[in-house]
PDB file of C-alpha atoms in Angstrom:
ATOM      1  CA  UNK A  19      14.892 -36.930 -10.871  1.00 56.00           C
ATOM      2  CA  UNK A  20      14.346 -34.558  -7.398  1.00 60.00           C
ATOM      3  CA  UNK A  21      16.207 -31.205  -7.915  1.00 81.00           C
ATOM      4  CA  UNK A  22      17.270 -28.442  -4.622  1.00 91.00           C
ATOM      5  CA  UNK A  23      17.787 -25.212  -6.578  1.00 93.00           C
ATOM      6  CA  UNK A  24      19.119 -22.742  -3.432  1.00 96.00           C
ATOM      7  CA  UNK A  25      19.551 -19.747  -4.832  1.00 96.00           C
ATOM      8  CA  UNK A  26      21.796 -16.588  -4.367  1.00 97.00           C
ATOM      9  CA  UNK A  27      25.051 -18.854  -4.113  1.00 95.00           C
ATOM     10  CA  UNK A  28      26.145 -15.868  -2.085  1.00 96.00           C
ATOM     11  CA  UNK A  29      24.662 -13.241  -0.755  1.00 97.00           C
ATOM     12  CA  UNK A  30      26.584  -9.890   0.939  1.00 97.00           C
ATOM     13  CA  UNK A  31      24.957  -7.375   3.390  1.00 97.00           C
ATOM     14  CA  UNK A  32      25.503  -4.648   5.466  1.00 97.00           C
ATOM     15  CA  UNK A  33      24.972  -5.368   9.178  1.00 97.00           C
ATOM     16  CA  UNK A  34      21.388  -4.226   9.543  1.00 97.00           C
ATOM     17  CA  UNK A  35      20.099  -5.070   6.555  1.00 98.00           C
ATOM     18  CA  UNK A  36      17.686  -7.670   5.381  1.00 98.00           C
ATOM     19  CA  UNK A  37      18.905 -10.931   3.443  1.00 98.00           C
ATOM     20  CA  UNK A  38      16.538 -13.905   2.370  1.00 98.00           C
ATOM     21  CA  UNK A  39      17.701 -17.068   0.646  1.00 98.00           C
ATOM     22  CA  UNK A  40      15.046 -19.006  -1.441  1.00 98.00           C
ATOM     23  CA  UNK A  41      14.805 -22.927  -1.965  1.00 97.00           C
ATOM     24  CA  UNK A  42      12.804 -24.166  -4.986  1.00 96.00           C
ATOM     25  CA  UNK A  43      12.112 -27.713  -5.832  1.00 94.00           C
ATOM     26  CA  UNK A  44      11.222 -30.162  -9.163  1.00 89.00           C
ATOM     27  CA  UNK A  45       8.370 -32.380  -7.570  1.00 90.00           C
ATOM     28  CA  UNK A  46       6.832 -31.489  -4.014  1.00 93.00           C
ATOM     29  CA  UNK A  47       8.016 -32.231  -0.876  1.00 95.00           C
ATOM     30  CA  UNK A  48       6.993 -34.003   1.950  1.00 93.00           C
ATOM     31  CA  UNK A  49       8.801 -31.513   3.903  1.00 93.00           C
ATOM     32  CA  UNK A  50      11.584 -29.132   4.031  1.00 95.00           C
ATOM     33  CA  UNK A  51      14.588 -28.218   6.724  1.00 96.00           C
ATOM     34  CA  UNK A  52      16.819 -25.696   7.212  1.00 97.00           C
ATOM     35  CA  UNK A  53      20.620 -25.524   8.317  1.00 96.00           C
ATOM     36  CA  UNK A  54      23.146 -22.905   8.791  1.00 97.00           C
ATOM     37  CA  UNK A  55      27.249 -23.979   9.039  1.00 95.00           C
ATOM     38  CA  UNK A  56      29.650 -20.975   9.900  1.00 95.00           C
ATOM     39  CA  UNK A  57      32.814 -21.013   8.355  1.00 91.00           C
ATOM     40  CA  UNK A  58      34.853 -24.380   9.557  1.00 88.00           C
ATOM     41  CA  UNK A  59      32.137 -25.213  12.112  1.00 90.00           C
ATOM     42  CA  UNK A  60      29.309 -28.686  12.096  1.00 90.00           C
ATOM     43  CA  UNK A  61      26.131 -27.735  10.225  1.00 93.00           C
ATOM     44  CA  UNK A  62      22.838 -27.052  13.357  1.00 95.00           C
ATOM     45  CA  UNK A  63      20.110 -27.574  12.748  1.00 95.00           C
ATOM     46  CA  UNK A  64      17.275 -24.284  12.613  1.00 96.00           C
ATOM     47  CA  UNK A  65      14.419 -25.440  11.592  1.00 96.00           C
ATOM     48  CA  UNK A  66      11.708 -28.350   9.889  1.00 95.00           C
ATOM     49  CA  UNK A  67       8.717 -27.292   7.992  1.00 96.00           C
ATOM     50  CA  UNK A  68       5.732 -29.296   7.122  1.00 95.00           C
ATOM     51  CA  UNK A  69       2.551 -28.151   5.994  1.00 96.00           C
ATOM     52  CA  UNK A  70       1.162 -25.918   3.073  1.00 97.00           C
ATOM     53  CA  UNK A  71       1.743 -22.610   3.614  1.00 97.00           C
ATOM     54  CA  UNK A  72       3.322 -22.510   7.219  1.00 97.00           C
ATOM     55  CA  UNK A  73       5.812 -19.775   8.432  1.00 98.00           C
ATOM     56  CA  UNK A  74       7.272 -20.117  12.123  1.00 97.00           C
ATOM     57  CA  UNK A  75       9.754 -17.209  13.161  1.00 97.00           C
ATOM     58  CA  UNK A  76      12.801 -17.689  15.417  1.00 96.00           C
ATOM     59  CA  UNK A  77      13.549 -14.588  16.410  1.00 97.00           C
ATOM     60  CA  UNK A  78      15.160 -12.622  13.642  1.00 98.00           C
ATOM     61  CA  UNK A  79      14.761 -15.383  11.415  1.00 98.00           C
ATOM     62  CA  UNK A  80      11.309 -16.291   9.091  1.00 98.00           C
ATOM     63  CA  UNK A  81      10.550 -19.695   7.257  1.00 98.00           C
ATOM     64  CA  UNK A  82       8.596 -20.015   4.940  1.00 98.00           C
ATOM     65  CA  UNK A  83       6.758 -22.975   3.445  1.00 98.00           C
ATOM     66  CA  UNK A  84       5.055 -22.205  -0.465  1.00 97.00           C
ATOM     67  CA  UNK A  85       1.756 -23.472  -0.821  1.00 96.00           C
ATOM     68  CA  UNK A  86       2.559 -25.934  -3.344  1.00 96.00           C
ATOM     69  CA  UNK A  87       5.350 -26.966  -0.809  1.00 96.00           C
ATOM     70  CA  UNK A  88       8.056 -27.066  -4.099  1.00 96.00           C
ATOM     71  CA  UNK A  89       9.073 -24.016  -2.449  1.00 96.00           C
ATOM     72  CA  UNK A  90      10.814 -22.312   0.676  1.00 98.00           C
ATOM     73  CA  UNK A  91      12.613 -19.315   1.824  1.00 98.00           C
ATOM     74  CA  UNK A  92      14.406 -18.059   5.237  1.00 98.00           C
ATOM     75  CA  UNK A  93      14.428 -14.188   5.821  1.00 98.00           C
ATOM     76  CA  UNK A  94      16.713 -12.239   7.981  1.00 98.00           C
ATOM     77  CA  UNK A  95      15.667  -9.184   9.487  1.00 98.00           C
ATOM     78  CA  UNK A  96      18.143  -6.782  10.190  1.00 98.00           C
ATOM     79  CA  UNK A  97      21.363  -8.809  10.199  1.00 98.00           C
ATOM     80  CA  UNK A  98      23.751  -8.947  12.393  1.00 97.00           C
ATOM     81  CA  UNK A  99      27.949 -10.257  11.998  1.00 96.00           C
ATOM     82  CA  UNK A 100      26.538 -13.990  14.204  1.00 96.00           C
ATOM     83  CA  UNK A 101      24.607 -14.038  11.104  1.00 97.00           C
ATOM     84  CA  UNK A 102      27.217 -15.115   8.590  1.00 97.00           C
ATOM     85  CA  UNK A 103      27.485 -18.820   7.282  1.00 97.00           C
ATOM     86  CA  UNK A 104      26.415 -20.993   4.483  1.00 96.00           C
ATOM     87  CA  UNK A 105      22.554 -21.424   4.856  1.00 97.00           C
ATOM     88  CA  UNK A 106      21.217 -24.764   3.606  1.00 95.00           C
ATOM     89  CA  UNK A 107      17.678 -26.373   2.937  1.00 97.00           C
ATOM     90  CA  UNK A 108      17.003 -29.699   2.120  1.00 95.00           C
ATOM     91  CA  UNK A 109      13.821 -31.377   1.224  1.00 93.00           C
ATOM     92  CA  UNK A 110      12.670 -35.212   1.008  1.00 90.00           C
ATOM     93  CA  UNK A 111      11.077 -35.506  -2.651  1.00 85.00           C
ATOM     94  CA  UNK A 112       8.023 -37.974  -3.351  1.00 76.00           C
ATOM     95  CA  UNK A 113      10.431 -40.610  -3.829  1.00 76.00           C
ATOM     96  CA  UNK A 114      11.736 -39.870  -0.954  1.00 79.00           C
ATOM     97  CA  UNK A 115      15.042 -39.251  -1.910  1.00 83.00           C
ATOM     98  CA  UNK A 116      16.392 -36.453   0.710  1.00 87.00           C
ATOM     99  CA  UNK A 117      18.469 -33.363  -1.499  1.00 90.00           C
ATOM    100  CA  UNK A 118      19.936 -30.866   0.110  1.00 92.00           C
ATOM    101  CA  UNK A 119      20.631 -27.685  -1.758  1.00 94.00           C
ATOM    102  CA  UNK A 120      24.029 -26.074  -2.448  1.00 93.00           C
ATOM    103  CA  UNK A 121      23.860 -22.899   0.158  1.00 95.00           C
ATOM    104  CA  UNK A 122      23.264 -19.398   0.263  1.00 97.00           C
ATOM    105  CA  UNK A 123      26.778 -18.004   1.260  1.00 96.00           C
ATOM    106  CA  UNK A 124      26.075 -14.766   3.288  1.00 98.00           C
ATOM    107  CA  UNK A 125      28.308 -12.311   4.603  1.00 97.00           C
ATOM    108  CA  UNK A 126      27.983  -9.393   6.462  1.00 97.00           C
ATOM    109  CA  UNK A 127      30.011  -6.294   6.787  1.00 95.00           C
ATOM    110  CA  UNK A 128      29.756  -4.454  10.093  1.00 93.00           C
TER     111      UNK A 128
ATOM    112  CA  UNK B  30      22.885 -27.691  25.400  1.00 68.00           C
ATOM    113  CA  UNK B  31      22.742 -30.693  23.576  1.00 84.00           C
ATOM    114  CA  UNK B  32      26.226 -32.270  22.707  1.00 92.00           C
ATOM    115  CA  UNK B  33      27.235 -34.457  20.066  1.00 96.00           C
ATOM    116  CA  UNK B  34      30.499 -36.759  20.098  1.00 96.00           C
ATOM    117  CA  UNK B  35      32.924 -37.898  17.098  1.00 97.00           C
ATOM    118  CA  UNK B  36      35.799 -40.153  17.237  1.00 97.00           C
ATOM    119  CA  UNK B  37      38.230 -39.926  15.919  1.00 97.00           C
ATOM    120  CA  UNK B  38      38.150 -36.526  14.519  1.00 96.00           C
ATOM    121  CA  UNK B  39      40.593 -37.597  11.593  1.00 97.00           C
ATOM    122  CA  UNK B  40      41.867 -40.526  10.790  1.00 97.00           C
ATOM    123  CA  UNK B  41      43.987 -41.426   7.457  1.00 97.00           C
ATOM    124  CA  UNK B  42      44.403 -44.902   6.052  1.00 96.00           C
ATOM    125  CA  UNK B  43      45.241 -47.118   3.417  1.00 96.00           C
ATOM    126  CA  UNK B  44      43.018 -48.247   0.929  1.00 97.00           C
ATOM    127  CA  UNK B  45      41.367 -51.267   1.310  1.00 96.00           C
ATOM    128  CA  UNK B  46      41.659 -50.643   5.004  1.00 97.00           C
ATOM    129  CA  UNK B  47      38.576 -50.278   7.356  1.00 97.00           C
ATOM    130  CA  UNK B  48      37.363 -47.332   9.137  1.00 97.00           C
ATOM    131  CA  UNK B  49      34.977 -46.824  12.608  1.00 97.00           C
ATOM    132  CA  UNK B  50      33.819 -43.601  13.075  1.00 98.00           C
ATOM    133  CA  UNK B  51      31.496 -42.838  16.779  1.00 97.00           C
ATOM    134  CA  UNK B  52      28.820 -40.743  17.296  1.00 97.00           C
ATOM    135  CA  UNK B  53      27.554 -40.344  20.574  1.00 96.00           C
ATOM    136  CA  UNK B  54      25.398 -38.226  22.122  1.00 95.00           C
ATOM    137  CA  UNK B  55      26.906 -36.763  25.237  1.00 94.00           C
ATOM    138  CA  UNK B  56      24.280 -35.770  27.601  1.00 92.00           C
ATOM    139  CA  UNK B  57      20.712 -36.882  25.500  1.00 93.00           C
ATOM    140  CA  UNK B  58      19.189 -39.949  24.203  1.00 92.00           C
ATOM    141  CA  UNK B  59      18.832 -40.420  20.319  1.00 91.00           C
ATOM    142  CA  UNK B  60      16.590 -43.406  18.968  1.00 87.00           C
ATOM    143  CA  UNK B  61      17.663 -41.824  15.583  1.00 92.00           C
ATOM    144  CA  UNK B  62      21.163 -40.575  14.313  1.00 95.00           C
ATOM    145  CA  UNK B  63      21.979 -39.659  11.027  1.00 95.00           C
ATOM    146  CA  UNK B  64      25.446 -39.610   8.882  1.00 97.00           C
ATOM    147  CA  UNK B  65      26.064 -37.219   6.131  1.00 96.00           C
ATOM    148  CA  UNK B  66      29.051 -36.403   3.953  1.00 95.00           C
ATOM    149  CA  UNK B  67      30.067 -33.137   2.972  1.00 92.00           C
ATOM    150  CA  UNK B  68      33.042 -32.734   0.152  1.00 83.00           C
ATOM    151  CA  UNK B  69      35.242 -29.252   0.537  1.00 80.00           C
ATOM    152  CA  UNK B  70      32.975 -26.202  -0.020  1.00 77.00           C
ATOM    153  CA  UNK B  71      30.316 -28.461  -0.605  1.00 82.00           C
ATOM    154  CA  UNK B  72      26.563 -29.345   0.763  1.00 87.00           C
ATOM    155  CA  UNK B  73      25.919 -31.740   2.763  1.00 91.00           C
ATOM    156  CA  UNK B  74      24.909 -35.323   1.518  1.00 93.00           C
ATOM    157  CA  UNK B  75      22.593 -38.290   4.273  1.00 94.00           C
ATOM    158  CA  UNK B  76      24.371 -41.473   4.000  1.00 95.00           C
ATOM    159  CA  UNK B  77      21.510 -42.674   6.270  1.00 95.00           C
ATOM    160  CA  UNK B  78      18.876 -42.860   8.739  1.00 93.00           C
ATOM    161  CA  UNK B  79      20.433 -45.414  12.028  1.00 91.00           C
ATOM    162  CA  UNK B  80      17.387 -46.366  14.040  1.00 87.00           C
ATOM    163  CA  UNK B  81      17.954 -47.637  17.372  1.00 85.00           C
ATOM    164  CA  UNK B  82      17.861 -51.822  17.774  1.00 83.00           C
ATOM    165  CA  UNK B  83      16.723 -51.708  14.001  1.00 86.00           C
ATOM    166  CA  UNK B  84      18.452 -51.608  10.227  1.00 89.00           C
ATOM    167  CA  UNK B  85      19.326 -48.314   9.147  1.00 92.00           C
ATOM    168  CA  UNK B  86      18.034 -46.755   6.118  1.00 93.00           C
ATOM    169  CA  UNK B  87      19.932 -45.501   3.265  1.00 94.00           C
ATOM    170  CA  UNK B  88      19.483 -43.109   1.185  1.00 92.00           C
ATOM    171  CA  UNK B  89      19.630 -44.374  -2.791  1.00 89.00           C
ATOM    172  CA  UNK B  90      22.411 -44.586  -4.266  1.00 90.00           C
ATOM    173  CA  UNK B  91      24.534 -45.548  -0.826  1.00 93.00           C
ATOM    174  CA  UNK B  92      25.889 -49.239  -0.367  1.00 94.00           C
ATOM    175  CA  UNK B  93      24.561 -49.892   2.514  1.00 92.00           C
ATOM    176  CA  UNK B  94      27.166 -53.483   1.870  1.00 94.00           C
ATOM    177  CA  UNK B  95      30.013 -50.480   2.191  1.00 96.00           C
ATOM    178  CA  UNK B  96      29.004 -48.164   4.279  1.00 97.00           C
ATOM    179  CA  UNK B  97      27.282 -49.891   7.545  1.00 96.00           C
ATOM    180  CA  UNK B  98      26.124 -48.762  10.514  1.00 94.00           C
ATOM    181  CA  UNK B  99      25.382 -49.652  13.972  1.00 91.00           C
ATOM    182  CA  UNK B 100      23.129 -48.114  16.106  1.00 89.00           C
ATOM    183  CA  UNK B 101      23.124 -50.516  19.278  1.00 82.00           C
ATOM    184  CA  UNK B 102      22.010 -48.061  22.204  1.00 90.00           C
ATOM    185  CA  UNK B 103      20.569 -45.412  22.240  1.00 91.00           C
ATOM    186  CA  UNK B 104      23.651 -43.036  22.543  1.00 94.00           C
ATOM    187  CA  UNK B 105      26.000 -44.591  20.111  1.00 95.00           C
ATOM    188  CA  UNK B 106      25.996 -44.862  15.937  1.00 95.00           C
ATOM    189  CA  UNK B 107      28.555 -45.925  14.010  1.00 96.00           C
ATOM    190  CA  UNK B 108      29.706 -46.013  10.423  1.00 97.00           C
ATOM    191  CA  UNK B 109      32.003 -48.448   9.398  1.00 97.00           C
ATOM    192  CA  UNK B 110      33.796 -47.430   6.170  1.00 97.00           C
ATOM    193  CA  UNK B 111      34.777 -51.130   4.348  1.00 97.00           C
ATOM    194  CA  UNK B 112      37.486 -51.337   1.771  1.00 96.00           C
ATOM    195  CA  UNK B 113      37.687 -47.643   1.902  1.00 96.00           C
ATOM    196  CA  UNK B 114      39.628 -45.970  -1.203  1.00 96.00           C
ATOM    197  CA  UNK B 115      40.529 -42.618  -2.019  1.00 95.00           C
ATOM    198  CA  UNK B 116      37.433 -41.870  -3.600  1.00 94.00           C
ATOM    199  CA  UNK B 117      35.796 -42.197   0.161  1.00 95.00           C
ATOM    200  CA  UNK B 118      38.110 -39.511   1.541  1.00 95.00           C
ATOM    201  CA  UNK B 119      35.396 -37.305   3.003  1.00 94.00           C
ATOM    202  CA  UNK B 120      34.499 -35.247   5.726  1.00 95.00           C
ATOM    203  CA  UNK B 121      31.360 -37.556   7.396  1.00 97.00           C
ATOM    204  CA  UNK B 122      29.247 -35.763  10.134  1.00 97.00           C
ATOM    205  CA  UNK B 123      26.893 -37.751  11.967  1.00 97.00           C
ATOM    206  CA  UNK B 124      23.525 -35.915  13.985  1.00 96.00           C
ATOM    207  CA  UNK B 125      21.734 -37.087  16.727  1.00 95.00           C
ATOM    208  CA  UNK B 126      17.810 -36.352  16.952  1.00 92.00           C
ATOM    209  CA  UNK B 127      16.276 -36.222  20.828  1.00 89.00           C
ATOM    210  CA  UNK B 128      12.885 -35.359  19.668  1.00 81.00           C
ATOM    211  CA  UNK B 129      10.830 -34.963  16.343  1.00 74.00           C
ATOM    212  CA  UNK B 130      11.433 -31.365  15.668  1.00 81.00           C
ATOM    213  CA  UNK B 131      15.960 -31.334  16.329  1.00 89.00           C
ATOM    214  CA  UNK B 132      18.677 -32.607  16.207  1.00 92.00           C
ATOM    215  CA  UNK B 133      22.086 -31.962  16.827  1.00 95.00           C
ATOM    216  CA  UNK B 134      25.472 -32.425  15.006  1.00 95.00           C
ATOM    217  CA  UNK B 135      28.770 -33.635  15.589  1.00 96.00           C
ATOM    218  CA  UNK B 136      31.957 -32.080  14.711  1.00 95.00           C
ATOM    219  CA  UNK B 137      32.247 -34.516  12.378  1.00 96.00           C
ATOM    220  CA  UNK B 138      35.407 -36.780  11.156  1.00 97.00           C
ATOM    221  CA  UNK B 139      37.670 -35.545   8.319  1.00 96.00           C
ATOM    222  CA  UNK B 140      38.723 -39.602   6.677  1.00 97.00           C
ATOM    223  CA  UNK B 141      41.354 -39.050   4.214  1.00 96.00           C
ATOM    224  CA  UNK B 142      41.961 -42.811   2.144  1.00 96.00           C
ATOM    225  CA  UNK B 143      45.598 -43.059   0.049  1.00 95.00           C
TER     226      UNK B 143
END
């Protein structure tokens, strides 16, 4: 069945360093979504990518959807302590099944 | 910003009983709402998509007769866990979509089935 793998599982950075999380699917995705969840908080929808090769930016966050629509990345430039949380990707595959990645837990040292 | 509420925030029930969880969009209308489960320190799992005025669309492996979803208005969707069992204990989260490119999450409901 469709699998969505997300790496790394954990990432600890110094404030000001960059951070990237990767999402890889075993099958082609019709779209991919990214979410953030702060410790103890509820998820927050960040963005949806639909087109092959699509790149979208939100301030210090850059989202990419691969040409083959099987992988995606979220890159944060110059992390801040407010970026702390778990970042999830989710994609809908050809069998119309929505799968979430396990998440990347980001911690930022001030 | 857009606000989504859930009620109750916590519920404890006995095995075999049914529990209803409400999801409301407080300051916007949502033709589409989503229901998720989240296990402790785990990722989210989309259970179903709730469409106002029509039947919900369930994800693979989710029993529609066990998890009844009703979306009777543009601001309210309900999830009823029927004949709950301990394995149904989880954190249930809803989200509401005011437009195609965004959605707002509720604070979640923690269900404990004894």
